[in-house]
Coordinates of C-alpha atoms in Angstrom, one line a residue:
Chain D
X19 CA -19.7 -19.9 -25.8
X20 CA -19.3 -17.1 -23.5
X21 CA -23.1 -18.1 -22.1
X22 CA -22.1 -21.7 -21.8
X23 CA -18.7 -20.8 -20.0
X24 CA -20.5 -18.8 -17.4
X25 CA -23.4 -21.2 -17.0
X26 CA -20.7 -23.2 -15.2
X27 CA -21.0 -20.7 -12.4
X28 CA -23.3 -21.5 -9.1
X29 CA -22.4 -17.8 -8.2
X30 CA -20.7 -15.0 -10.0
X31 CA -20.4 -11.6 -10.0
X32 CA -23.3 -9.1 -10.7
X33 CA -21.8 -5.8 -11.5
X34 CA -24.9 -4.5 -12.6
X35 CA -26.6 -4.5 -9.4
X36 CA -27.3 -0.9 -8.3
X37 CA -26.4 -1.6 -4.6
X38 CA -22.9 -2.8 -5.4
X39 CA -22.0 0.5 -7.2
X40 CA -22.2 4.2 -6.9
X41 CA -21.9 7.3 -9.4
X42 CA -19.9 10.0 -8.3
X43 CA -18.8 13.4 -9.8
X44 CA -15.3 14.8 -10.4
X45 CA -12.8 15.8 -12.3
X46 CA -10.3 14.5 -14.7
X47 CA -6.9 15.8 -15.3
X48 CA -7.9 18.4 -17.8
X49 CA -9.9 19.7 -15.2
X50 CA -13.0 18.4 -17.1
X51 CA -16.1 17.4 -15.1
X52 CA -16.3 13.3 -15.4
X53 CA -18.6 11.1 -13.5
X54 CA -17.3 7.4 -12.6
X55 CA -18.5 4.5 -10.5
X56 CA -17.0 3.5 -7.6
X57 CA -17.6 0.4 -5.3
X58 CA -19.7 0.9 -2.5
X59 CA -18.4 -0.4 1.4
X60 CA -21.1 -0.9 4.1
X61 CA -20.5 -1.9 8.0
X62 CA -22.2 -5.4 8.9
X63 CA -21.3 -6.2 12.2
X64 CA -21.1 -9.7 13.1
X65 CA -22.7 -11.7 16.4
X66 CA -21.6 -15.3 17.2
X67 CA -25.1 -16.2 19.4
X68 CA -25.0 -13.1 22.1
X69 CA -21.4 -11.9 21.3
X70 CA -20.5 -8.8 19.2
X71 CA -17.6 -10.2 17.4
X72 CA -16.5 -7.8 14.7
X73 CA -17.4 -4.9 11.9
X74 CA -16.4 -5.6 8.7
X75 CA -16.5 -3.3 5.7
X76 CA -18.0 -5.2 2.6
X77 CA -20.2 -4.9 -0.4
X78 CA -22.9 -6.8 1.5
X79 CA -23.8 -8.9 -1.7
X80 CA -23.8 -12.3 1.1
X81 CA -23.9 -11.4 4.5
X82 CA -25.2 -14.6 5.8
X83 CA -21.9 -16.3 3.8
X84 CA -19.3 -13.7 4.9
X85 CA -20.8 -14.2 8.6
X86 CA -20.4 -18.0 8.6
X87 CA -17.0 -17.8 6.6
X88 CA -15.6 -14.8 9.0
X89 CA -16.5 -16.9 12.3
X90 CA -14.8 -20.2 10.7
X91 CA -11.9 -18.8 9.5
X92 CA -11.3 -17.5 12.9
X93 CA -12.0 -20.7 14.5
X94 CA -14.6 -19.6 16.2
X95 CA -17.2 -21.4 14.4
X96 CA -16.0 -25.5 14.0
X97 CA -16.5 -27.7 10.8
X98 CA -19.0 -30.1 13.2
X99 CA -21.0 -27.4 14.8
X100 CA -24.7 -26.9 14.5
X101 CA -25.9 -23.8 13.7
X102 CA -29.5 -23.6 14.7
X103 CA -29.7 -20.0 12.7
X104 CA -28.3 -17.2 10.5
X105 CA -30.3 -13.9 11.0
X106 CA -29.7 -11.1 8.8
X107 CA -31.0 -7.6 10.0
X108 CA -30.4 -5.1 7.0
X109 CA -31.8 -2.2 8.5
X110 CA -29.4 -2.8 11.8
X111 CA -26.7 -3.9 9.3
X112 CA -26.3 -6.9 11.8
X113 CA -25.8 -10.5 10.9
X114 CA -26.6 -13.4 13.9
X115 CA -25.0 -16.3 13.6
X116 CA -26.6 -18.9 16.1
X117 CA -25.0 -22.3 17.3
X118 CA -25.9 -25.0 19.5
X119 CA -22.4 -25.0 21.0
X120 CA -21.7 -21.8 23.2
X121 CA -18.4 -20.2 23.5
X122 CA -16.9 -17.1 25.5
X123 CA -14.5 -15.6 22.9
X124 CA -13.9 -12.1 25.0
X125 CA -10.8 -13.5 25.9
X126 CA -9.4 -15.3 22.4
X127 CA -10.2 -11.5 21.0
X128 CA -7.6 -10.2 22.9
X129 CA -4.9 -11.2 21.3
X130 CA -4.4 -10.3 17.9
X131 CA -1.9 -10.9 15.3
X132 CA -1.9 -8.7 12.1
X133 CA -0.9 -10.8 9.2
X134 CA 0.2 -9.2 6.5
X135 CA -2.3 -9.0 3.0
X136 CA -5.2 -8.0 5.0
X137 CA -4.7 -7.9 8.7
X138 CA -8.0 -9.6 10.6
X139 CA -6.9 -9.7 13.9
X140 CA -6.5 -13.7 13.4
X141 CA -5.7 -15.5 16.5
X142 CA -1.9 -16.5 15.6
X143 CA -0.8 -19.6 17.3
X144 CA -4.3 -21.2 16.6
X145 CA -3.8 -20.5 13.1
X146 CA 0.3 -21.7 12.8
X147 CA -1.2 -25.0 14.8
X148 CA -3.9 -25.5 11.8
X149 CA -1.2 -25.5 9.6
X150 CA 1.0 -27.9 10.8
X151 CA -1.7 -30.6 11.6
X152 CA -3.2 -30.5 8.4
X153 CA -2.5 -33.2 5.7
X154 CA -4.1 -31.7 2.4
X155 CA -5.1 -34.6 -0.2
X156 CA -3.5 -35.7 -3.2
X157 CA -5.0 -33.6 -6.2
X158 CA -4.1 -32.5 -9.5
X159 CA -3.5 -29.2 -11.3
X160 CA -3.2 -29.8 -15.0
X161 CA -2.1 -26.7 -16.9
X162 CA -4.3 -26.8 -19.4
X163 CA -7.4 -26.7 -16.8
X164 CA -5.1 -23.6 -14.9
X165 CA -5.1 -21.9 -18.3
X166 CA -8.8 -22.5 -19.3
X167 CA -9.7 -21.4 -15.8
X168 CA -7.5 -18.3 -15.8
X169 CA -8.9 -17.4 -19.4
X170 CA -12.7 -17.7 -17.9
X171 CA -12.1 -15.8 -15.0
X172 CA -10.6 -12.8 -16.9
X173 CA -13.6 -12.7 -19.2
X174 CA -16.3 -12.7 -16.5
X175 CA -18.2 -9.7 -16.2
X176 CA -17.1 -8.2 -12.6
X177 CA -17.5 -5.2 -10.3
X178 CA -13.3 -5.4 -10.9
X179 CA -13.8 -5.1 -14.8
X180 CA -16.4 -2.4 -14.2
X181 CA -15.2 0.0 -11.2
X182 CA -12.2 -1.7 -10.0
X183 CA -10.6 -1.2 -6.3
X184 CA -12.3 -4.7 -5.1
X185 CA -10.6 -8.1 -4.8
X186 CA -11.7 -11.7 -6.5
X187 CA -11.5 -14.8 -4.7
X188 CA -12.5 -18.2 -7.2
X189 CA -13.5 -21.5 -6.3
X190 CA -12.9 -24.1 -9.2
X191 CA -13.1 -27.6 -10.1
X192 CA -10.7 -28.6 -12.9
X193 CA -11.4 -26.0 -15.6
X194 CA -14.6 -24.5 -14.1
X195 CA -15.1 -21.9 -12.2
X196 CA -17.7 -22.4 -9.5
X197 CA -18.1 -19.8 -7.0
X198 CA -16.5 -15.8 -7.8
X199 CA -17.2 -13.7 -5.2
X200 CA -15.9 -10.2 -4.8
X201 CA -15.5 -8.0 -2.1
X202 CA -13.6 -4.6 -0.9
X203 CA -11.4 -6.6 1.2
X204 CA -9.8 -9.9 -0.3
X205 CA -10.6 -11.6 3.4
X206 CA -13.9 -11.2 3.0
X207 CA -14.1 -12.8 -0.6
X208 CA -12.1 -16.0 0.7
X209 CA -14.8 -15.9 3.8
X210 CA -17.8 -15.6 1.4
X211 CA -16.4 -18.6 0.0
X212 CA -15.8 -20.3 3.1
X213 CA -19.2 -19.4 4.6
X214 CA -20.9 -21.1 1.4
X215 CA -18.8 -24.3 1.1
X216 CA -19.6 -24.6 4.9
X217 CA -23.6 -24.1 4.3
X218 CA -23.9 -26.1 1.1
X219 CA -21.1 -29.1 2.4
X220 CA -19.3 -28.3 -0.2
X221 CA -16.4 -30.8 -0.3
X222 CA -12.7 -29.0 -0.7
X223 CA -10.4 -32.3 -2.0
X224 CA -11.0 -31.7 -5.3
X225 CA -11.1 -28.0 -5.7
X226 CA -8.8 -25.2 -6.9
X227 CA -8.7 -21.9 -5.0
X228 CA -7.8 -18.7 -7.4
X229 CA -7.2 -15.0 -5.7
X230 CA -6.4 -12.0 -7.5
X231 CA -4.8 -11.1 -4.5
X232 CA -0.8 -11.9 -3.5
X233 CA -0.1 -15.2 -1.9
X234 CA 0.8 -14.1 1.5
X235 CA 1.0 -16.2 5.2
X236 CA -3.0 -15.4 5.8
X237 CA -4.0 -16.4 2.4
X238 CA -1.8 -19.5 2.3
X239 CA -3.5 -20.3 6.2
X240 CA -7.2 -20.0 5.1
X241 CA -6.8 -21.8 2.1
X242 CA -5.2 -24.8 4.2
X243 CA -7.8 -24.4 7.1
X244 CA -10.5 -24.8 4.6
X245 CA -8.7 -28.1 3.0
X246 CA -8.5 -26.9 -0.3
X247 CA -4.7 -28.5 -1.8
X248 CA -4.2 -25.7 -4.6
X249 CA -3.9 -22.1 -4.5
X250 CA -3.5 -19.9 -7.6
X251 CA -3.0 -16.4 -8.0
X252 CA -2.2 -13.9 -11.0
X253 CA -0.4 -12.0 -8.0
X254 CA 3.2 -12.1 -6.2
X255 CA 4.6 -14.1 -3.4
X256 CA 5.6 -13.5 0.1
X257 CA 8.4 -15.6 1.8
X258 CA 6.4 -16.4 5.0
X259 CA 3.5 -17.4 2.6
X260 CA 6.1 -19.8 0.4
X261 CA 7.5 -20.9 3.6
X262 CA 4.1 -22.2 5.3
X263 CA 2.8 -23.4 1.9
X264 CA 5.8 -25.8 1.7
X265 CA 5.0 -26.9 5.3
X266 CA 1.4 -27.8 4.7
X267 CA 2.0 -29.4 1.3
X268 CA 0.1 -27.0 -0.4
X269 CA 0.3 -26.3 -4.4
X270 CA 1.2 -22.8 -4.5
X271 CA 1.4 -21.0 -7.7
X272 CA 1.6 -17.3 -8.6
X273 CA 2.0 -14.6 -11.2
X274 CA -0.4 -16.5 -13.0
X275 CA -0.7 -14.1 -16.5
X276 CA -1.3 -15.7 -19.9
X277 CA 0.9 -18.2 -20.4
X278 CA 3.3 -17.5 -17.3
X279 CA 3.3 -18.9 -14.1
X280 CA 5.8 -19.7 -10.8
X281 CA 5.3 -22.5 -8.8
X282 CA 7.3 -21.8 -5.4
X283 CA 5.5 -25.1 -3.7
X284 CA 3.6 -28.6 -3.9
X285 CA 4.8 -28.7 -7.3
X286 CA 4.4 -32.7 -7.6
X287 CA 0.4 -32.2 -8.0
X288 CA 1.2 -29.9 -11.3
X289 CA 0.9 -31.7 -14.5
X290 CA 2.2 -29.8 -17.6
X291 CA -0.1 -31.3 -20.3
X292 CA -0.8 -28.0 -21.9
X293 CA 0.9 -27.1 -25.2
X294 CA 2.3 -23.6 -24.7
X295 CA 2.4 -23.0 -28.4
X296 CA -1.3 -22.7 -27.9
X297 CA -1.7 -20.6 -25.0
X298 CA -2.4 -16.7 -25.6
X299 CA -0.7 -13.9 -23.8
X300 CA -3.4 -11.7 -21.9
X301 CA -5.0 -9.8 -23.7
X302 CA -3.8 -5.9 -23.4
X303 CA -7.5 -5.0 -22.2
X304 CA -7.3 -7.1 -19.2
X305 CA -3.6 -6.2 -18.4
X306 CA -4.9 -2.5 -18.6
X307 CA -7.6 -3.4 -16.4
X308 CA -5.7 -5.8 -13.9
X309 CA -3.1 -2.7 -13.5
X310 CA -6.0 -0.6 -11.6
X311 CA -7.1 -3.2 -9.2
X312 CA -3.8 -2.8 -7.0
X313 CA -5.1 -3.5 -3.7
Chain G
X20 CA 19.6 13.3 -13.7
X21 CA 18.4 10.1 -11.8
X22 CA 20.8 10.5 -9.5
X23 CA 19.8 14.1 -8.6
X24 CA 16.3 13.5 -8.5
X25 CA 16.8 10.2 -5.8
X26 CA 19.0 12.6 -4.0
X27 CA 15.7 14.4 -3.1
X28 CA 14.7 11.2 -0.7
X29 CA 15.2 11.4 3.3
X30 CA 14.4 7.6 3.0
X31 CA 14.1 5.7 0.1
X32 CA 13.7 1.7 -0.5
X33 CA 16.9 -0.5 -0.6
X34 CA 16.0 -3.2 -2.8
X35 CA 19.9 -4.9 -2.4
X36 CA 19.3 -5.1 1.2
X37 CA 19.7 -9.1 1.6
X38 CA 17.3 -9.0 4.8
X39 CA 14.2 -7.6 2.8
X40 CA 14.2 -10.3 0.0
X41 CA 14.5 -14.3 0.0
X42 CA 15.7 -16.3 -3.0
X43 CA 13.5 -19.4 -3.4
X44 CA 13.4 -22.3 -6.0
X45 CA 10.1 -23.4 -7.9
X46 CA 9.5 -24.5 -11.7
X47 CA 7.8 -22.1 -14.2
X48 CA 5.3 -22.9 -17.0
X49 CA 7.3 -25.5 -18.7
X50 CA 8.0 -27.1 -15.5
X51 CA 11.8 -26.1 -15.6
X52 CA 13.6 -25.3 -12.4
X53 CA 13.8 -21.6 -11.8
X54 CA 15.2 -19.2 -8.9
X55 CA 13.4 -16.3 -8.1
X56 CA 13.4 -13.4 -5.6
X57 CA 10.2 -13.2 -2.8
X58 CA 9.6 -10.7 -0.5
X59 CA 10.2 -11.7 3.3
X60 CA 7.9 -10.9 6.4
X61 CA 8.6 -11.1 9.8
X62 CA 6.7 -11.1 12.8
X63 CA 7.1 -8.0 14.9
X64 CA 5.4 -7.6 18.7
X65 CA 4.8 -3.9 19.5
X66 CA 4.2 -3.3 23.5
X67 CA 3.2 0.1 24.6
X68 CA 4.8 0.5 28.3
X69 CA 3.8 -2.7 29.6
X70 CA 0.9 -3.7 27.6
X71 CA 1.4 -6.1 24.6
X72 CA -0.8 -4.4 21.6
X73 CA -0.1 -6.3 18.7
X74 CA 1.6 -8.7 16.6
X75 CA 2.1 -6.8 12.9
X76 CA 3.9 -8.9 9.8
X77 CA 6.2 -6.9 8.4
X78 CA 9.7 -6.2 5.9
X79 CA 11.0 -5.1 9.2
X80 CA 13.4 -2.4 7.9
X81 CA 12.1 0.1 10.3
X82 CA 10.6 -1.3 13.6
X83 CA 10.7 1.7 15.6
X84 CA 8.8 4.3 13.1
X85 CA 6.3 1.3 12.5
X86 CA 5.4 1.1 16.4
X87 CA 5.2 5.0 16.8
X88 CA 3.5 5.2 13.8
X89 CA 1.2 2.3 14.3
X90 CA 0.5 3.6 18.2
X91 CA -0.3 7.1 16.7
X92 CA -2.8 5.7 14.3
X93 CA -4.8 3.6 16.3
X94 CA -5.4 6.9 18.8
X95 CA -2.9 5.1 21.5
X96 CA -0.4 7.7 20.9
X97 CA -1.6 11.0 21.3
X98 CA 0.7 13.8 19.1
X99 CA 1.6 15.8 22.6
X100 CA 2.4 12.6 24.5
X101 CA 6.1 12.5 25.4
X102 CA 8.0 9.4 24.1
X103 CA 10.8 8.4 26.8
X104 CA 11.7 5.4 25.1
X105 CA 11.3 3.2 22.2
X106 CA 13.5 0.2 22.5
X107 CA 13.7 -2.7 19.8
X108 CA 15.2 -6.2 20.4
X109 CA 15.6 -7.7 17.3
X110 CA 16.2 -11.5 18.9
X111 CA 12.6 -11.6 20.5
X112 CA 11.3 -9.4 17.7
X113 CA 9.8 -6.8 20.1
X114 CA 9.5 -3.2 20.4
X115 CA 8.4 -1.1 23.4
X116 CA 7.3 2.3 23.0
X117 CA 7.6 4.1 26.5
X118 CA 5.4 7.0 27.1
X119 CA 5.1 9.3 30.1
X120 CA 0.9 9.2 30.1
X121 CA 0.1 5.6 30.7
X122 CA -3.5 4.9 29.7
X123 CA -5.3 1.0 29.5
X124 CA -6.1 -0.1 26.4
X125 CA -7.3 -3.4 27.1
X126 CA -11.1 -2.1 27.2
X127 CA -10.5 -0.3 23.8
X128 CA -8.5 -3.1 22.3
X129 CA -11.8 -5.6 22.5
X130 CA -14.0 -3.7 20.3
X131 CA -13.0 -3.6 16.7
X132 CA -13.7 -2.7 13.0
X133 CA -12.4 -4.5 10.3
X134 CA -12.1 -1.8 7.6
X135 CA -11.8 -2.9 3.9
X136 CA -8.2 -2.6 2.7
X137 CA -6.3 -4.1 5.2
X138 CA -8.3 -4.2 8.6
X139 CA -6.3 -3.2 11.0
X140 CA -9.1 -3.8 13.9
X141 CA -9.2 0.2 14.0
X142 CA -11.6 1.7 16.8
X143 CA -14.1 2.6 14.8
X144 CA -16.0 5.5 16.7
X145 CA -12.7 7.3 17.1
X146 CA -11.9 7.5 13.8
X147 CA -14.9 8.9 12.5
X148 CA -14.7 11.7 14.9
X149 CA -10.9 12.1 13.7
X150 CA -12.3 12.4 10.5
X151 CA -15.4 14.9 11.4
X152 CA -13.4 17.2 13.5
X153 CA -10.6 17.8 11.5
X154 CA -10.0 20.9 9.4
X155 CA -7.2 20.1 6.9
X156 CA -5.2 22.8 5.8
X157 CA -5.2 24.8 2.2
X158 CA -3.2 23.2 0.0
X159 CA -1.9 23.3 -3.7
X160 CA -1.5 20.6 -5.8
X161 CA -0.2 21.7 -9.1
X162 CA -0.4 19.0 -12.0
X163 CA 2.9 19.5 -12.9
X164 CA 4.2 18.3 -9.5
X165 CA 2.0 15.5 -10.1
X166 CA 3.4 14.2 -13.2
X167 CA 7.1 14.8 -11.8
X168 CA 6.6 13.2 -8.9
X169 CA 4.6 10.2 -10.1
X170 CA 7.4 9.9 -12.6
X171 CA 10.4 9.9 -10.2
X172 CA 8.4 7.5 -7.8
X173 CA 7.8 5.2 -10.5
X174 CA 11.7 5.0 -11.7
X175 CA 12.9 5.0 -8.3
X176 CA 14.8 1.3 -7.4
X177 CA 12.3 -0.4 -5.2
X178 CA 11.4 -4.0 -3.5
X179 CA 8.2 -3.7 -5.7
X180 CA 10.5 -3.7 -8.9
X181 CA 12.5 -6.0 -7.5
X182 CA 10.2 -9.0 -6.0
X183 CA 6.6 -7.5 -6.0
X184 CA 3.9 -8.2 -3.9
X185 CA 4.3 -5.2 -1.6
X186 CA 3.1 -2.0 -0.8
X187 CA 4.7 1.2 -1.0
X188 CA 3.4 4.7 0.3
X189 CA 5.3 8.3 -0.2
X190 CA 5.5 11.3 1.5
X191 CA 6.3 14.4 -0.7
X192 CA 6.4 18.0 -0.9
X193 CA 5.7 19.8 -4.2
X194 CA 7.2 17.5 -6.9
X195 CA 9.7 15.9 -4.5
X196 CA 9.4 12.8 -2.9
X197 CA 11.0 13.0 0.9
X198 CA 10.1 9.7 2.5
X199 CA 9.4 6.4 0.5
X200 CA 8.7 3.6 2.7
X201 CA 7.4 -0.1 1.6
X202 CA 6.1 -3.0 3.3
X203 CA 4.2 -6.6 3.1
X204 CA 1.0 -4.5 4.4
X205 CA -0.2 -1.2 3.0
X206 CA -0.6 0.0 6.5
X207 CA 2.6 -0.9 7.6
X208 CA 4.0 1.6 5.3
X209 CA 1.5 3.8 6.5
X210 CA 2.4 3.8 9.8
X211 CA 6.4 3.9 8.9
X212 CA 5.8 7.6 7.2
X213 CA 3.8 8.6 10.3
X214 CA 6.0 7.3 13.1
X215 CA 8.8 8.7 11.6
X216 CA 6.5 12.4 10.8
X217 CA 6.2 12.1 14.8
X218 CA 9.9 11.4 15.6
X219 CA 11.2 14.1 13.6
X220 CA 8.5 16.6 14.1
X221 CA 7.9 16.8 9.9
X222 CA 5.1 19.2 9.5
X223 CA 1.8 18.0 7.1
X224 CA 0.1 21.1 6.1
X225 CA 2.3 21.1 2.9
X226 CA 2.8 17.6 2.1
X227 CA 1.2 15.1 -0.4
X228 CA 0.9 11.7 0.5
X229 CA 1.0 9.2 -2.4
X230 CA -0.1 5.2 -2.1
X231 CA 0.2 2.2 -4.5
X232 CA -3.1 1.1 -3.0
X233 CA -6.6 1.5 -3.2
X234 CA -8.1 4.7 -2.1
X235 CA -10.5 3.1 0.5
X236 CA -12.4 4.7 3.9
X237 CA -9.0 3.1 6.0
X238 CA -6.5 5.0 3.6
X239 CA -8.4 8.1 4.4
X240 CA -9.0 8.2 7.6
X241 CA -5.3 7.9 8.2
X242 CA -4.0 10.7 5.9
X243 CA -6.6 12.9 7.8
X244 CA -5.4 11.8 10.9
X245 CA -1.7 12.9 10.0
X246 CA -3.1 16.2 9.1
X247 CA -1.9 16.0 5.4
X248 CA -4.2 17.8 3.2
X249 CA -3.7 15.9 -0.3
X250 CA -3.6 12.2 -0.9
X251 CA -3.0 10.2 -4.2
X252 CA -3.0 7.3 -5.8
X253 CA -2.4 5.0 -9.0
X254 CA -4.9 2.8 -7.7
X255 CA -9.1 3.0 -7.4
X256 CA -11.6 4.8 -5.1
X257 CA -14.3 3.1 -2.9
X258 CA -17.4 4.8 -2.1
X259 CA -16.9 5.4 1.6
X260 CA -13.3 6.3 1.0
X261 CA -14.8 9.4 -1.3
X262 CA -17.6 10.2 1.5
X263 CA -15.0 10.3 4.0
X264 CA -12.3 12.7 1.9
X265 CA -15.4 14.9 1.0
X266 CA -16.8 15.2 4.3
X267 CA -12.8 16.2 5.8
X268 CA -12.5 18.0 2.8
X269 CA -9.3 15.8 1.6
X270 CA -7.8 16.2 -2.0
X271 CA -8.5 12.5 -3.2
X272 CA -6.6 11.9 -6.4
X273 CA -7.2 8.5 -8.0
X274 CA -6.5 6.4 -11.2
X275 CA -3.3 8.3 -11.6
X276 CA -1.1 6.8 -14.1
X277 CA 0.7 8.6 -17.1
X278 CA -1.7 11.1 -18.0
X279 CA -4.6 10.4 -16.9
X280 CA -6.1 11.2 -13.0
X281 CA -9.2 11.2 -11.6
X282 CA -9.9 13.5 -8.5
X283 CA -13.2 12.9 -6.5
X284 CA -13.0 14.9 -3.7
X285 CA -11.1 18.3 -2.7
X286 CA -10.8 19.3 -6.1
X287 CA -10.2 23.0 -5.6
X288 CA -6.7 22.3 -4.2
X289 CA -5.5 21.0 -7.6
X290 CA -4.1 24.1 -10.3
X291 CA -3.7 22.8 -13.6
X292 CA -1.0 24.2 -14.9
X293 CA 0.8 21.5 -16.5
X294 CA 0.2 21.4 -20.5
X295 CA -0.6 17.7 -21.3
X296 CA 0.9 17.5 -24.4
X297 CA 4.5 17.0 -22.7
X298 CA 3.6 14.4 -20.5
X299 CA 4.1 10.6 -21.5
X300 CA 2.0 7.5 -21.0
X301 CA 3.5 5.1 -18.4
X302 CA 6.0 3.4 -20.0
X303 CA 5.2 -0.4 -20.8
X304 CA 7.6 -1.8 -18.4
X305 CA 6.0 -0.2 -15.6
X306 CA 2.5 -1.2 -16.2
X307 CA 3.9 -4.7 -16.6
X308 CA 5.5 -4.6 -13.2
X309 CA 2.6 -3.0 -11.7
X310 CA 0.3 -5.4 -13.0
X311 CA 2.0 -7.8 -10.8
X312 CA 1.3 -5.5 -8.0
X313 CA -2.1 -6.9 -6.9
X314 CA -2.5 -5.9 -3.3

């Protein structure tokens, strides 16, 4: 059964990939020597046409998707832009996105705002506009899907379960996880999903976005910009995240663990079809692991 | 006893401050209406002399310390700079730091790197230099201090325990927590401590820095730049964080929960003086709360 479930994924974590973790030596609380695995992070510089845009720290499993998604979520690449090439050079740790349309982003790059979750220096005014002018589609979030989905995600082998100190994001449809991306920064995991959706023309209207991280303003803005109507997290809310979600009519579900969850925006999309007597509390094992996963 | 312990703090969280959390209505997993508290985040724009530097999202409890610490940690304010004024305007949500020395940071602001934890657009080259040229002081981390310290921090009333979705950082000496700052972004909590230390000329050489967040490269760089020789977290490591800590000879202790911890750099500062038979595992209550605190 576990195998069937995992076959639903188009992309899922590969915790055994030797490039993604590193064995390091240290000592434990008794002073004894130990070896443990830690997540790698690598610098990757993203260019848009001739222009150096940013150097991101990433586990670097999907540099092309990361570059596309980063530029999209920064409004530097527009949904109707024609991408003429994405070239990744492993040795130089550089990825270049080429587009037909050319713009000078020097000026835009100057004015930055630090959002709270993981500040990306997003262009503030642009993002606020994006939330205010958007109309998210009608959609359904059945609670039976929600419980099945979180159960599948929690039992999928991941870097998070293997080495910790990593963020995960999942794009899902109904009760099926489709793309499960992890990265050292949560924003990278989101951007990789956005890049995949752009490249493969995945439609957002019937999707659910799941994150291990907090429901901050930045997370809400990115989900809305991707056109996805439902955002779920096992973690908590910030007040501004809630406010923006309400403004955009995004369904915002947080603290989703075991039987429990709380919805603070777009509650009308939720269909309470699950008999709660048949939902299990989260296993102690997962809870313990989750507790290690603190940012 | 709890009272005595808390009297050690120079600054500690004030979870009952009505400006820091907001009551919001929503529904729970049964569809029933509920009310819950969420952490606020507010935009604060930081100016250095005439220059607009950044807009940060913050809980805004200490705008002056945040501004000073941000500028220090970005290398825009130097330890020997003379600050002639720090003016906070609540209505405009602006804080202006004035210094005798004036520099144009337009050029520096152009080249950014996204570090993994919470990317602040830190100036990469500068920070690498800072780690390589630093000599951290000799110091001791007794395991008896470590257990007493984490126990005190975990039982201190905080926004984290009240509303979740927040990061905490603590500056400590031996087994005494001195400054306990929280914020929606971990980098803000660190910056507020750095700002306090700068303003009140707190010496770093005999201090211990504690964070709820992961031990990423950014966290290591900031601790090293502050001149603090010991960094402790209840959360995990990234490989680059470990590498930088070793380069700087920073004592790096992670996954510190209950009886357990792992040290992956600077282990020689640790004195194993605690009889582990007398250390309790973390209480289920704290573990449950901690699990909500996911980035």
